[in-house]
Coordinates of C-alpha atoms in Angstrom, one line a residue:
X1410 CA 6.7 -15.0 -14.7
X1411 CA 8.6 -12.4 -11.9
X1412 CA 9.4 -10.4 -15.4
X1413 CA 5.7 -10.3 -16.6
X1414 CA 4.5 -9.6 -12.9
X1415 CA 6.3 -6.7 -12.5
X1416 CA 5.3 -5.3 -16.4
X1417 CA 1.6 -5.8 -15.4
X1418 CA 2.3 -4.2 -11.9
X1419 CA 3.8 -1.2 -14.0
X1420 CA 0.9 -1.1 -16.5
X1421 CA -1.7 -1.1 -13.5
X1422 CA 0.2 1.8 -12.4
X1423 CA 0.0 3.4 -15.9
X1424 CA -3.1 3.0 -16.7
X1425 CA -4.9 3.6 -13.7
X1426 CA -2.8 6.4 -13.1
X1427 CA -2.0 5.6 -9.4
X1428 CA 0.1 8.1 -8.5
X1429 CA 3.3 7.8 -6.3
X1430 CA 2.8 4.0 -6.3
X1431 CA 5.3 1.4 -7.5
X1432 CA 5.7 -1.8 -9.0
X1433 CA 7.3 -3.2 -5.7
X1434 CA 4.1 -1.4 -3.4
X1435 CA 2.2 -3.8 -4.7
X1436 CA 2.3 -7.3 -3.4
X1437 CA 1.4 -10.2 -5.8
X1438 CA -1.0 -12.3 -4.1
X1439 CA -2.8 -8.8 -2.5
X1440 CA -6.5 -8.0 -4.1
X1441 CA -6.6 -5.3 -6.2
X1442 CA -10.1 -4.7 -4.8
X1443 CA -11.7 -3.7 -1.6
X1444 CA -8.6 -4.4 1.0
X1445 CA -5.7 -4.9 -1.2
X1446 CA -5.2 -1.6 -4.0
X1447 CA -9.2 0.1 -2.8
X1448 CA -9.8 -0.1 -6.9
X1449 CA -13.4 -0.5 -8.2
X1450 CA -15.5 -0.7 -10.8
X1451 CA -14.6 1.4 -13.2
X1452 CA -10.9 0.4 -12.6
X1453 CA -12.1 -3.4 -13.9
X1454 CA -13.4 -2.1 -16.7
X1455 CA -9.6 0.1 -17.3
X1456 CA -8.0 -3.6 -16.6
X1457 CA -10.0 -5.0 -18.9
X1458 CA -9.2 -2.9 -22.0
X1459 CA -5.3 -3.2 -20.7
X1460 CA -5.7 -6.9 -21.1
X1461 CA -7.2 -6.9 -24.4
X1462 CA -4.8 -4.0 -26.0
X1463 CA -1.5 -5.5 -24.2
X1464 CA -2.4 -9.2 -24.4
X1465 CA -5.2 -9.6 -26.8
X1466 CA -7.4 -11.1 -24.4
X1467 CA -11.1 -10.4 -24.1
X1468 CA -13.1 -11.6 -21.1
X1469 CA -16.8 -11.9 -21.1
X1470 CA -17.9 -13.5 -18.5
X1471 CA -18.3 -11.2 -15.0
X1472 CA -17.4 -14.5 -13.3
X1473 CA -14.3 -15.1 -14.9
X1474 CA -13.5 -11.4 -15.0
X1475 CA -13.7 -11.0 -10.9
X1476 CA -11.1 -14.4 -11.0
X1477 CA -8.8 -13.1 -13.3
X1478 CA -8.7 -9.0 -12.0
X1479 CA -8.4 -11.2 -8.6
X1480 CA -4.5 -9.9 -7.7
X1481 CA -1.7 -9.0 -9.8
X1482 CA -0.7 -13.5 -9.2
X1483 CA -3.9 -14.3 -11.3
X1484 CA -4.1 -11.6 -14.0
X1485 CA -0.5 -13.0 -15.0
X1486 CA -1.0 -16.7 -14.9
X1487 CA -4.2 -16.0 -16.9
X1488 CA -2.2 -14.1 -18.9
X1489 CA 0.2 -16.9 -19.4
X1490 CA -2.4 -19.6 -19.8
X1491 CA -4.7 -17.3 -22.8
X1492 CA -1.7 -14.6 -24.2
X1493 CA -2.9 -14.1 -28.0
X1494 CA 0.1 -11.5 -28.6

């Protein structure tokens, strides 16, 4: 679980393309929303294609979506609960 926290920490990086930040900046449990990271809308929507093209997992419902994007902690035990690749 450390391994695949770290790789989604490093993708979030990536693909949002926050610049100077690293995987240990970001603390696991912090929200990647409003207080924790500052991300936003358009962010979800950047973490949602990176869990369907690195994981194969789609998410449909805005409910479950604002769970999951949550903190680094619940995108990867969602991850490791729904992984299709």
């Amino acid at each position: 679980m450390e391994d695949l926290k770290v790789t989604l920490k490093q993708q979030i990086i990536d693909s949002l393309n926050l610049q100077g930040m690293k995987p240990e900046n970001i603390d696991d449990n912090a929200p990647l929303f409003g207080e924790g990271l500052g991300l936003d809308s358009i962010d979800s929507l950047e973490l949602m294609v990176l869990l369907e093209r690195n994981y194969g997992i789609k998410i449909e419902d805005a409910r479950e979506g604002r769970k999951v994007l949550g903190s680094v902690q619940s995108m990867a035990d969602y991850i490791s609960q729904h992984r299709k690749i």
